[in-house]
Coordinates of C-alpha atoms in Angstrom, one line a residue:
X1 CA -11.7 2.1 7.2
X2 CA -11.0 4.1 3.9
X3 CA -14.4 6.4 3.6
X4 CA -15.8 7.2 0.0
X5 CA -17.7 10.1 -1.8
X6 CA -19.6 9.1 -5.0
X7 CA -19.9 12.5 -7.2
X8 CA -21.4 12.2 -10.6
X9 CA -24.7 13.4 -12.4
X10 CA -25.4 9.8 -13.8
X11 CA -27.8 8.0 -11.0
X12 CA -26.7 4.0 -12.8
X13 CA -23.3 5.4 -12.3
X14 CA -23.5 6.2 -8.3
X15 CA -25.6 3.2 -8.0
X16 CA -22.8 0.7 -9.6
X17 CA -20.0 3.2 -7.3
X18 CA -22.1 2.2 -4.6
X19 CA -22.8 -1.1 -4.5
X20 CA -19.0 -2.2 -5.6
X21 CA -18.1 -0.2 -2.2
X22 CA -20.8 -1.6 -0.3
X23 CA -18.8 -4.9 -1.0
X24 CA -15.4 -4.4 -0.3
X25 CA -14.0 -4.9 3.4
X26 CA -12.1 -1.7 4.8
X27 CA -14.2 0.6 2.4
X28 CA -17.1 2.8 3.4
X29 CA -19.5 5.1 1.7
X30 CA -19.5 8.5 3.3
X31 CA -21.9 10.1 0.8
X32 CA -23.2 11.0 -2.5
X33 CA -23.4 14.0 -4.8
X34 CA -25.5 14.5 -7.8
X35 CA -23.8 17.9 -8.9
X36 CA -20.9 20.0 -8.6
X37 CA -21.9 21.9 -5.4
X38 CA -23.8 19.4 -3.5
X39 CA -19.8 17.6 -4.2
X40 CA -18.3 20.6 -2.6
X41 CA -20.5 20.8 0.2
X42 CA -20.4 17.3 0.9
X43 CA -16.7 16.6 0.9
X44 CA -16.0 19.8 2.8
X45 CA -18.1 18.7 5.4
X46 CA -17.5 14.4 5.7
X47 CA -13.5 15.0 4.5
X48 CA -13.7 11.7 2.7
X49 CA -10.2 10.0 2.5
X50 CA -11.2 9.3 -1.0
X51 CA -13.4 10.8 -3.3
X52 CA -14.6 9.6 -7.2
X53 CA -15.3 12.7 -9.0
X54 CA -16.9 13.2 -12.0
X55 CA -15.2 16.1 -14.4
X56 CA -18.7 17.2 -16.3
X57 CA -21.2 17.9 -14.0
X58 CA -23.7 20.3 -13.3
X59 CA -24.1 23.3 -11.6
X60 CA -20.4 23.0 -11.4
X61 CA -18.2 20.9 -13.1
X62 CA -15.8 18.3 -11.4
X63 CA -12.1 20.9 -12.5
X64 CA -13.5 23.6 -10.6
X65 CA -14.7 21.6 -7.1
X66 CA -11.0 20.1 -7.4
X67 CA -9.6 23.3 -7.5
X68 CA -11.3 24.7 -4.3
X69 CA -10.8 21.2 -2.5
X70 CA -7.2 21.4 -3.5
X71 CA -7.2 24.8 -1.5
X72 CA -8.9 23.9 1.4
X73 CA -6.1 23.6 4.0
X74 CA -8.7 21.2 5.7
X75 CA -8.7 19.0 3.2
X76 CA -5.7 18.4 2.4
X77 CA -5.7 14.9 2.9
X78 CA -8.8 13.9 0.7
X79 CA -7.5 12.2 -2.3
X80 CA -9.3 12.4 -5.6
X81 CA -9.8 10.4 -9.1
X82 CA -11.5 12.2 -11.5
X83 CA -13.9 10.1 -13.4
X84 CA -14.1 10.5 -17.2
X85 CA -16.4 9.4 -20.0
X86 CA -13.4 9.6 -22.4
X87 CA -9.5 10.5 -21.4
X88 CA -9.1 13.8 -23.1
X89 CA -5.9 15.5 -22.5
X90 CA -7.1 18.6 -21.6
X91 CA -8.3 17.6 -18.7
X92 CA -5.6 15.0 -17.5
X93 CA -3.4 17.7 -17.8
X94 CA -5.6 20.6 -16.0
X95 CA -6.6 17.8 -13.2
X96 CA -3.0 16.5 -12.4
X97 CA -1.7 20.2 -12.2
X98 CA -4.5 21.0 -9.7
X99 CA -3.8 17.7 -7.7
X100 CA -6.1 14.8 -8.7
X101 CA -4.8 11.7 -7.7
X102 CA -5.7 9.8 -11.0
X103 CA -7.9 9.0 -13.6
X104 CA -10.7 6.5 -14.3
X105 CA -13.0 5.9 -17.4
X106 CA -16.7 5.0 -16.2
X107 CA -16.2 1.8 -17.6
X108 CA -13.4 0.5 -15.9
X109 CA -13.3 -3.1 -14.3
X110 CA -14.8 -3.0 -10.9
X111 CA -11.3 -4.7 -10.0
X112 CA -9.4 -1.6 -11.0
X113 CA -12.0 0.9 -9.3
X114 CA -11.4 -0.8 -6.3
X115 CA -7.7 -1.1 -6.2
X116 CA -7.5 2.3 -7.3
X117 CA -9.7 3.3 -3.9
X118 CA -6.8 1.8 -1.9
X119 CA -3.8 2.8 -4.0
X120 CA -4.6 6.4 -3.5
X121 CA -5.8 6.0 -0.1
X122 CA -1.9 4.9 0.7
X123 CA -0.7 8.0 -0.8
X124 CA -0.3 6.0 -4.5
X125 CA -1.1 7.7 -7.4
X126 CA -3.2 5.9 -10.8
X127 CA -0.8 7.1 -13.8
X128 CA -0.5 4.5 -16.0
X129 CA 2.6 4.5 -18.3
X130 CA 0.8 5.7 -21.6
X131 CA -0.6 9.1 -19.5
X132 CA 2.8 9.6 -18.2
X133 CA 4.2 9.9 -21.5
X134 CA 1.3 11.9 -22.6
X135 CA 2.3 14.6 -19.6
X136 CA 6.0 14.5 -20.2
X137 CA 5.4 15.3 -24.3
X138 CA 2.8 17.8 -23.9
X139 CA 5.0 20.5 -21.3
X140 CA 8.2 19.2 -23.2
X141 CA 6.7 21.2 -26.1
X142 CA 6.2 24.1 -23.8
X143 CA 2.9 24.6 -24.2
X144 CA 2.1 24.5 -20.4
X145 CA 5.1 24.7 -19.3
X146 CA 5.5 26.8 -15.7
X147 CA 8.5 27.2 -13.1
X148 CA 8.0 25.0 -10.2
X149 CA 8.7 27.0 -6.3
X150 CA 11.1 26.2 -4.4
X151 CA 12.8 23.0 -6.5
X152 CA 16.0 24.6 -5.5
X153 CA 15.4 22.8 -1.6
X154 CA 16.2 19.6 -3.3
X155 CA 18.9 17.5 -2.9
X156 CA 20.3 16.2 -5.6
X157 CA 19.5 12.5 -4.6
X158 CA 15.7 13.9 -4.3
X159 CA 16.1 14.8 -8.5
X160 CA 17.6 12.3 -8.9
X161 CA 14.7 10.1 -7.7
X162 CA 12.1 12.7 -9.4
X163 CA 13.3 11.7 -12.4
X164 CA 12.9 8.4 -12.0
X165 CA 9.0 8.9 -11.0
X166 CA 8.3 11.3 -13.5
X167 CA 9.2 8.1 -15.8
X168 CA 6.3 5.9 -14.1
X169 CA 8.9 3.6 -12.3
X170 CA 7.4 2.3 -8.9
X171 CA 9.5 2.5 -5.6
X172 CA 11.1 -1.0 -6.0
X173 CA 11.9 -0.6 -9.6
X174 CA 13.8 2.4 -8.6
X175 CA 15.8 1.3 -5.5
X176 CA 16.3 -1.6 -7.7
X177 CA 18.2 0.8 -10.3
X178 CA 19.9 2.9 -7.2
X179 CA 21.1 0.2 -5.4
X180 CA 19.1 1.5 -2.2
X181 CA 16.1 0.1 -0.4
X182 CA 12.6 1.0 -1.4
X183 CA 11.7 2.5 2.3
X184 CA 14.4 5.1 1.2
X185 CA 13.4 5.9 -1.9
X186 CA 10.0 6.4 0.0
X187 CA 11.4 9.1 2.3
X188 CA 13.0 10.9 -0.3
X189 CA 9.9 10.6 -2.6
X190 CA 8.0 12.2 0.7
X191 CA 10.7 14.4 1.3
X192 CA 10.5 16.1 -2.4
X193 CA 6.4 16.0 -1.9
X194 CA 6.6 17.9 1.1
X195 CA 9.5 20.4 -0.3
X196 CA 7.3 21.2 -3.3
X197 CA 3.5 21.3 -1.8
X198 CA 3.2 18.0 -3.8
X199 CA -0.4 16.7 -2.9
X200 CA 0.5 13.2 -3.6
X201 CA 2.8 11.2 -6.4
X202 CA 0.6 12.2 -9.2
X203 CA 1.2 16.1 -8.5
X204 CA 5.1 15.4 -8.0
X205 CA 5.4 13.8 -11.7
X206 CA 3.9 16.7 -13.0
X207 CA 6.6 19.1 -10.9
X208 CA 9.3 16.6 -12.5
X209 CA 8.2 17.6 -16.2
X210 CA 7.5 21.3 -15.7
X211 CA 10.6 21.9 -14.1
X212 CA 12.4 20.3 -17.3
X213 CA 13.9 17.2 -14.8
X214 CA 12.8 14.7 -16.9

């Protein structure tokens, strides 16, 4: 059972999060939040495996409640996708740093919310091809560029497949390209995660650009 936190201001919002998870088998509603530190609060406490996040909200805004879950040792394995009235690069770019699983718009297809509940939940990150080109321009003009610890501990086969996620190729596409199967390119896409403190796949793309691999 994959449990889920609702956290956004908008009461029609939470209502339609709701009742979409109310519907699906395997998915359960562990709670809602209204602001930014009833979020908090509430995912500390439940440790949702999943968690829709608003970024604007009050009291404290959905950046800074990332932040602090992503430095909660005990949380470490509470996924989150930031919701977003618009997809403004300033905060795709702040949020995948931090270690947000992905990004939504409110008005996404109830199809897509769902999947993306169980994509993340398996460790899957929701990057779609246009963002990852967005990412890889923006700190390829240095603008937020930052050295990335320990990339040294890889092996080369490990940047080698970096590269290839940083790109927005899936696991088959790149054992495809390799010549290797796809439950090995999964151990070495693990392997670099856990090397660089990589929360999930999302996180590692954004290592792969910073640290000039791409």
């Amino acid at each position: 059972m994959i449990r889920v936190v609702v956290a956004d201001d908008q009461p029609l919002v939470r209502m339609g999060l709701r009742t979409l998870i109310e519907t699906e088998d395997g998915v359960q509603l562990a709670g809602e939040a209204a602001d930014g530190r009833e979020a908090l609060s509430l995912i500390q406490s439940v440790k949702p495996d999943v968690v829709f996040l608003d970024i604007r909200m009050p009291l404290m805004d959905g950046l800074e409640v990332l932040r602090r879950i992503s430095a909660d040792p005990a949380c470490a394995e509470v996924r989150i996708i930031m919701l977003t009235t618009f997809d403004l690069d300033e905060y795709v770019f702040e949020a995948l740093r931090t270690g947000a699983s992905g990004f939504l718009v409110k008005d996404s297809d109830p199809t897509d919310l769902l999947r993306a509940v169980h994509v993340v939940a398996d460790g899957g990150s929701l990057l779609s091809p246009s963002v990852t080109r967005r990412v890889i321009d923006r700190f390829a003009s240095g603008a937020s560029a930052r050295p990335v610890p320990h990339l040294d501990r890889l092996t080369e086969r490990e940047r080698e497949i970096m590269r290839h996620v940083a790109s927005g190729a899936s696991n088959d596409e790149i054992a495809a390209v390799l010549v290797i199967s796809p439950a090995t390119v999964r151990t070495h896409v693990s392997r670099a995660m856990v090397k660089l403190g990589a929360r999930d796949r999302a996180q590692l793309v954004v290592f792969a650009v910073q640290s000039g691999l791409t």
